[in-house]
Amino acid sequence: MNYIQPTVNTFYEYIARVDHQFGSSDHLFSHYFQDWFTQPAVYDASNLASYRSYFNTRYHSALIGETHIFTPHVLNNLVLNWQREVALRGGAPGSGNITDFGVKNIWQPATGPYISATVGGYFGASSSAFAGWISRQLTPSTTTCTG
């Protein structure tokens, strides 16, 4: 038996950086990064081996920093960093749980569809249970050096 496990991924990545020197005592820098990963779900009831979960993950990161030299012995470095991640994943629409294929007495998550099956030595098919989350982080940092 021949089968193909399709994997179609899309990556959109962007990065930008700006540096600016205001004078001999002030330096400003910033950057922005975005990564957006998508993978569509695949479900063909006649070819379970081709089953794939969907993924949709977007990540952002932005940073701004400023270094100021007060004297030859005192400087201050301020950095603000912000990150955000939004991630969704799950089984293919229209697909069922493993119990729909006759498997009994097995727990299945309520956030299906979820499936995981393997025929030893031949093929396996599995999906990720539905999950979605948003993560945010703001990290300020200040460093003063004297010497």
PDB file of C-alpha atoms in Angstrom:
ATOM      1  CA  MET A   1       0.000   0.000   0.000  1.00  0.00           C
ATOM      2  CA  ASN A   2       1.362   3.403  -0.956  1.00  0.00           C
ATOM      3  CA  TYR A   3       0.214   6.562   0.718  1.00  0.00           C
ATOM      4  CA  ILE A   4       1.353  10.141   1.011  1.00  0.00           C
ATOM      5  CA  GLN A   5       1.312  12.197   4.174  1.00  0.00           C
ATOM      6  CA  PRO A   6       0.850  15.751   2.934  1.00  0.00           C
ATOM      7  CA  THR A   7       2.532  18.577   4.745  1.00  0.00           C
ATOM      8  CA  VAL A   8       1.814  22.035   3.448  1.00  0.00           C
ATOM      9  CA  ASN A   9       3.337  24.698   5.690  1.00  0.00           C
ATOM     10  CA  THR A  10       3.337  28.423   5.205  1.00  0.00           C
ATOM     11  CA  PHE A  11       5.750  30.700   7.014  1.00  0.00           C
ATOM     12  CA  TYR A  12       5.454  34.477   6.926  1.00  0.00           C
ATOM     13  CA  GLU A  13       8.407  36.039   8.704  1.00  0.00           C
ATOM     14  CA  TYR A  14       9.299  39.702   8.935  1.00  0.00           C
ATOM     15  CA  ILE A  15      12.059  41.498  10.778  1.00  0.00           C
ATOM     16  CA  ALA A  16      12.960  45.162  10.981  1.00  0.00           C
ATOM     17  CA  ARG A  17      15.625  47.006  12.940  1.00  0.00           C
ATOM     18  CA  VAL A  18      16.380  50.682  13.421  1.00  0.00           C
ATOM     19  CA  ASP A  19      19.501  52.169  15.004  1.00  0.00           C
ATOM     20  CA  HIS A  20      19.981  55.868  15.569  1.00  0.00           C
ATOM     21  CA  GLN A  21      22.808  57.797  17.200  1.00  0.00           C
ATOM     22  CA  PHE A  22      21.521  61.139  18.565  1.00  0.00           C
ATOM     23  CA  GLY A  23      24.975  62.316  19.559  1.00  0.00           C
ATOM     24  CA  SER A  24      28.032  60.988  21.278  1.00  0.00           C
ATOM     25  CA  SER A  25      25.987  60.193  24.432  1.00  0.00           C
ATOM     26  CA  ASP A  26      22.693  58.764  23.144  1.00  0.00           C
ATOM     27  CA  HIS A  27      22.020  55.629  21.109  1.00  0.00           C
ATOM     28  CA  LEU A  28      18.481  54.407  20.324  1.00  0.00           C
ATOM     29  CA  PHE A  29      17.673  51.038  18.783  1.00  0.00           C
ATOM     30  CA  SER A  30      14.538  49.031  18.113  1.00  0.00           C
ATOM     31  CA  HIS A  31      13.450  45.904  16.339  1.00  0.00           C
ATOM     32  CA  TYR A  32      10.249  44.129  15.377  1.00  0.00           C
ATOM     33  CA  PHE A  33       9.852  40.461  14.473  1.00  0.00           C
ATOM     34  CA  GLN A  34       6.773  38.579  13.303  1.00  0.00           C
ATOM     35  CA  ASP A  35       6.424  34.898  12.525  1.00  0.00           C
ATOM     36  CA  TRP A  36       3.150  33.435  11.285  1.00  0.00           C
ATOM     37  CA  PHE A  37       3.003  29.686  10.746  1.00  0.00           C
ATOM     38  CA  THR A  38       0.030  27.932   9.202  1.00  0.00           C
ATOM     39  CA  GLN A  39      -0.637  24.327   8.265  1.00  0.00           C
ATOM     40  CA  PRO A  40      -4.056  23.361   6.918  1.00  0.00           C
ATOM     41  CA  ALA A  41      -5.855  20.264   8.169  1.00  0.00           C
ATOM     42  CA  VAL A  42      -6.168  17.218   5.916  1.00  0.00           C
ATOM     43  CA  TYR A  43      -8.902  14.616   6.253  1.00  0.00           C
ATOM     44  CA  ASP A  44      -9.826  12.024   3.660  1.00  0.00           C
ATOM     45  CA  ALA A  45     -12.165   9.360   5.085  1.00  0.00           C
ATOM     46  CA  SER A  46     -10.966   6.877   2.461  1.00  0.00           C
ATOM     47  CA  ASN A  47      -7.287   7.413   3.346  1.00  0.00           C
ATOM     48  CA  LEU A  48      -6.832   7.789   7.085  1.00  0.00           C
ATOM     49  CA  ALA A  49      -3.038   7.752   6.696  1.00  0.00           C
ATOM     50  CA  SER A  50      -3.208  11.228   5.131  1.00  0.00           C
ATOM     51  CA  TYR A  51      -4.814  12.763   8.255  1.00  0.00           C
ATOM     52  CA  ARG A  52      -3.179  15.967   9.539  1.00  0.00           C
ATOM     53  CA  SER A  53      -4.077  18.548  12.198  1.00  0.00           C
ATOM     54  CA  TYR A  54      -4.256  22.253  11.505  1.00  0.00           C
ATOM     55  CA  PHE A  55      -1.919  24.771  13.084  1.00  0.00           C
ATOM     56  CA  ASN A  56      -2.142  28.553  13.105  1.00  0.00           C
ATOM     57  CA  THR A  57       0.480  30.282  15.233  1.00  0.00           C
ATOM     58  CA  ARG A  58       1.407  33.959  15.154  1.00  0.00           C
ATOM     59  CA  TYR A  59       4.292  35.403  17.166  1.00  0.00           C
ATOM     60  CA  HIS A  60       5.273  39.064  17.572  1.00  0.00           C
ATOM     61  CA  SER A  61       8.264  40.558  19.341  1.00  0.00           C
ATOM     62  CA  ALA A  62       9.144  44.243  19.645  1.00  0.00           C
ATOM     63  CA  LEU A  63      12.037  45.826  21.470  1.00  0.00           C
ATOM     64  CA  ILE A  64      13.163  49.380  22.021  1.00  0.00           C
ATOM     65  CA  GLY A  65      16.280  50.376  23.875  1.00  0.00           C
ATOM     66  CA  GLU A  66      18.230  53.512  24.679  1.00  0.00           C
ATOM     67  CA  THR A  67      21.731  53.882  26.002  1.00  0.00           C
ATOM     68  CA  HIS A  68      22.731  57.201  27.538  1.00  0.00           C
ATOM     69  CA  ILE A  69      26.240  58.045  28.677  1.00  0.00           C
ATOM     70  CA  PHE A  70      26.130  60.621  31.490  1.00  0.00           C
ATOM     71  CA  THR A  71      29.859  60.748  32.190  1.00  0.00           C
ATOM     72  CA  PRO A  72      32.797  58.554  31.182  1.00  0.00           C
ATOM     73  CA  HIS A  73      32.063  56.547  34.363  1.00  0.00           C
ATOM     74  CA  VAL A  74      28.232  56.493  34.427  1.00  0.00           C
ATOM     75  CA  LEU A  75      25.896  55.120  31.755  1.00  0.00           C
ATOM     76  CA  ASN A  76      22.305  53.955  31.695  1.00  0.00           C
ATOM     77  CA  ASN A  77      20.788  51.312  29.423  1.00  0.00           C
ATOM     78  CA  LEU A  78      16.973  51.041  29.196  1.00  0.00           C
ATOM     79  CA  VAL A  79      15.339  48.167  27.277  1.00  0.00           C
ATOM     80  CA  LEU A  80      11.609  47.515  26.834  1.00  0.00           C
ATOM     81  CA  ASN A  81      10.703  44.184  25.279  1.00  0.00           C
ATOM     82  CA  TRP A  82       7.177  43.060  24.310  1.00  0.00           C
ATOM     83  CA  GLN A  83       6.141  39.608  23.062  1.00  0.00           C
ATOM     84  CA  ARG A  84       2.805  38.136  22.024  1.00  0.00           C
ATOM     85  CA  GLU A  85       1.912  34.660  20.786  1.00  0.00           C
ATOM     86  CA  VAL A  86      -1.469  33.464  19.541  1.00  0.00           C
ATOM     87  CA  ALA A  87      -1.657  29.759  18.784  1.00  0.00           C
ATOM     88  CA  LEU A  88      -4.478  27.550  17.568  1.00  0.00           C
ATOM     89  CA  ARG A  89      -4.338  23.864  16.647  1.00  0.00           C
ATOM     90  CA  GLY A  90      -6.704  20.959  16.320  1.00  0.00           C
ATOM     91  CA  GLY A  91      -8.074  18.104  14.284  1.00  0.00           C
ATOM     92  CA  ALA A  92      -9.452  18.368  10.797  1.00  0.00           C
ATOM     93  CA  PRO A  93     -13.067  19.575  10.514  1.00  0.00           C
ATOM     94  CA  GLY A  94     -15.453  16.704   9.834  1.00  0.00           C
ATOM     95  CA  SER A  95     -13.127  14.083  11.247  1.00  0.00           C
ATOM     96  CA  GLY A  96     -14.153  12.050  14.229  1.00  0.00           C
ATOM     97  CA  ASN A  97     -12.600  10.725  17.371  1.00  0.00           C
ATOM     98  CA  ILE A  98     -10.913   7.338  17.424  1.00  0.00           C
ATOM     99  CA  THR A  99     -14.094   5.944  19.008  1.00  0.00           C
ATOM    100  CA  ASP A 100     -15.891   6.637  15.692  1.00  0.00           C
ATOM    101  CA  PHE A 101     -13.695   3.919  14.163  1.00  0.00           C
ATOM    102  CA  GLY A 102     -14.856   1.250  16.624  1.00  0.00           C
ATOM    103  CA  VAL A 103     -12.298   1.696  19.410  1.00  0.00           C
ATOM    104  CA  LYS A 104     -14.054   1.284  22.767  1.00  0.00           C
ATOM    105  CA  ASN A 105     -13.317   2.124  26.399  1.00  0.00           C
ATOM    106  CA  ILE A 106     -10.821   4.870  25.695  1.00  0.00           C
ATOM    107  CA  TRP A 107     -10.938   8.415  27.004  1.00  0.00           C
ATOM    108  CA  GLN A 108     -11.140  11.178  24.407  1.00  0.00           C
ATOM    109  CA  PRO A 109     -10.769  14.897  25.095  1.00  0.00           C
ATOM    110  CA  ALA A 110     -13.963  16.919  24.905  1.00  0.00           C
ATOM    111  CA  THR A 111     -12.272  19.421  22.591  1.00  0.00           C
ATOM    112  CA  GLY A 112     -11.965  17.005  19.638  1.00  0.00           C
ATOM    113  CA  PRO A 113     -11.850  15.854  17.046  1.00  0.00           C
ATOM    114  CA  TYR A 114      -8.827  13.943  18.226  1.00  0.00           C
ATOM    115  CA  ILE A 115      -7.427  10.782  16.746  1.00  0.00           C
ATOM    116  CA  SER A 116      -4.340   8.682  17.246  1.00  0.00           C
ATOM    117  CA  ALA A 117      -3.984   5.288  15.619  1.00  0.00           C
ATOM    118  CA  THR A 118      -1.024   3.225  14.466  1.00  0.00           C
ATOM    119  CA  VAL A 119      -0.886  -0.023  12.539  1.00  0.00           C
ATOM    120  CA  GLY A 120       2.506  -1.452  13.546  1.00  0.00           C
ATOM    121  CA  GLY A 121       4.898  -1.582  10.627  1.00  0.00           C
ATOM    122  CA  TYR A 122       2.467   0.090   8.215  1.00  0.00           C
ATOM    123  CA  PHE A 123       1.244   3.573   9.060  1.00  0.00           C
ATOM    124  CA  GLY A 124       0.038   5.868  11.773  1.00  0.00           C
ATOM    125  CA  ALA A 125      -2.353   8.789  11.903  1.00  0.00           C
ATOM    126  CA  SER A 126      -2.652  11.279  14.702  1.00  0.00           C
ATOM    127  CA  SER A 127      -3.832  14.775  15.404  1.00  0.00           C
ATOM    128  CA  SER A 128      -3.431  17.399  18.039  1.00  0.00           C
ATOM    129  CA  ALA A 129      -6.342  17.978  20.373  1.00  0.00           C
ATOM    130  CA  PHE A 130      -7.781  21.455  20.047  1.00  0.00           C
ATOM    131  CA  ALA A 131      -5.839  24.067  21.936  1.00  0.00           C
ATOM    132  CA  GLY A 132      -5.754  27.809  21.782  1.00  0.00           C
ATOM    133  CA  TRP A 133      -3.785  30.285  23.838  1.00  0.00           C
ATOM    134  CA  ILE A 134      -2.574  33.843  23.894  1.00  0.00           C
ATOM    135  CA  SER A 135       0.635  34.710  25.665  1.00  0.00           C
ATOM    136  CA  ARG A 136       1.783  38.283  26.343  1.00  0.00           C
ATOM    137  CA  GLN A 137       4.894  39.573  28.041  1.00  0.00           C
ATOM    138  CA  LEU A 138       6.332  43.031  28.704  1.00  0.00           C
ATOM    139  CA  THR A 139       9.821  43.095  30.154  1.00  0.00           C
ATOM    140  CA  PRO A 140      11.365  46.431  31.143  1.00  0.00           C
ATOM    141  CA  SER A 141      15.029  46.447  32.077  1.00  0.00           C
ATOM    142  CA  THR A 142      17.251  49.261  33.305  1.00  0.00           C
ATOM    143  CA  THR A 143      20.953  48.975  33.970  1.00  0.00           C
ATOM    144  CA  THR A 144      23.133  51.737  35.406  1.00  0.00           C
ATOM    145  CA  CYS A 145      26.869  51.241  35.382  1.00  0.00           C
ATOM    146  CA  THR A 146      29.343  53.293  37.360  1.00  0.00           C
ATOM    147  CA  GLY A 147      33.046  52.843  37.475  1.00  0.00           C
TER     148      GLY A 147
END
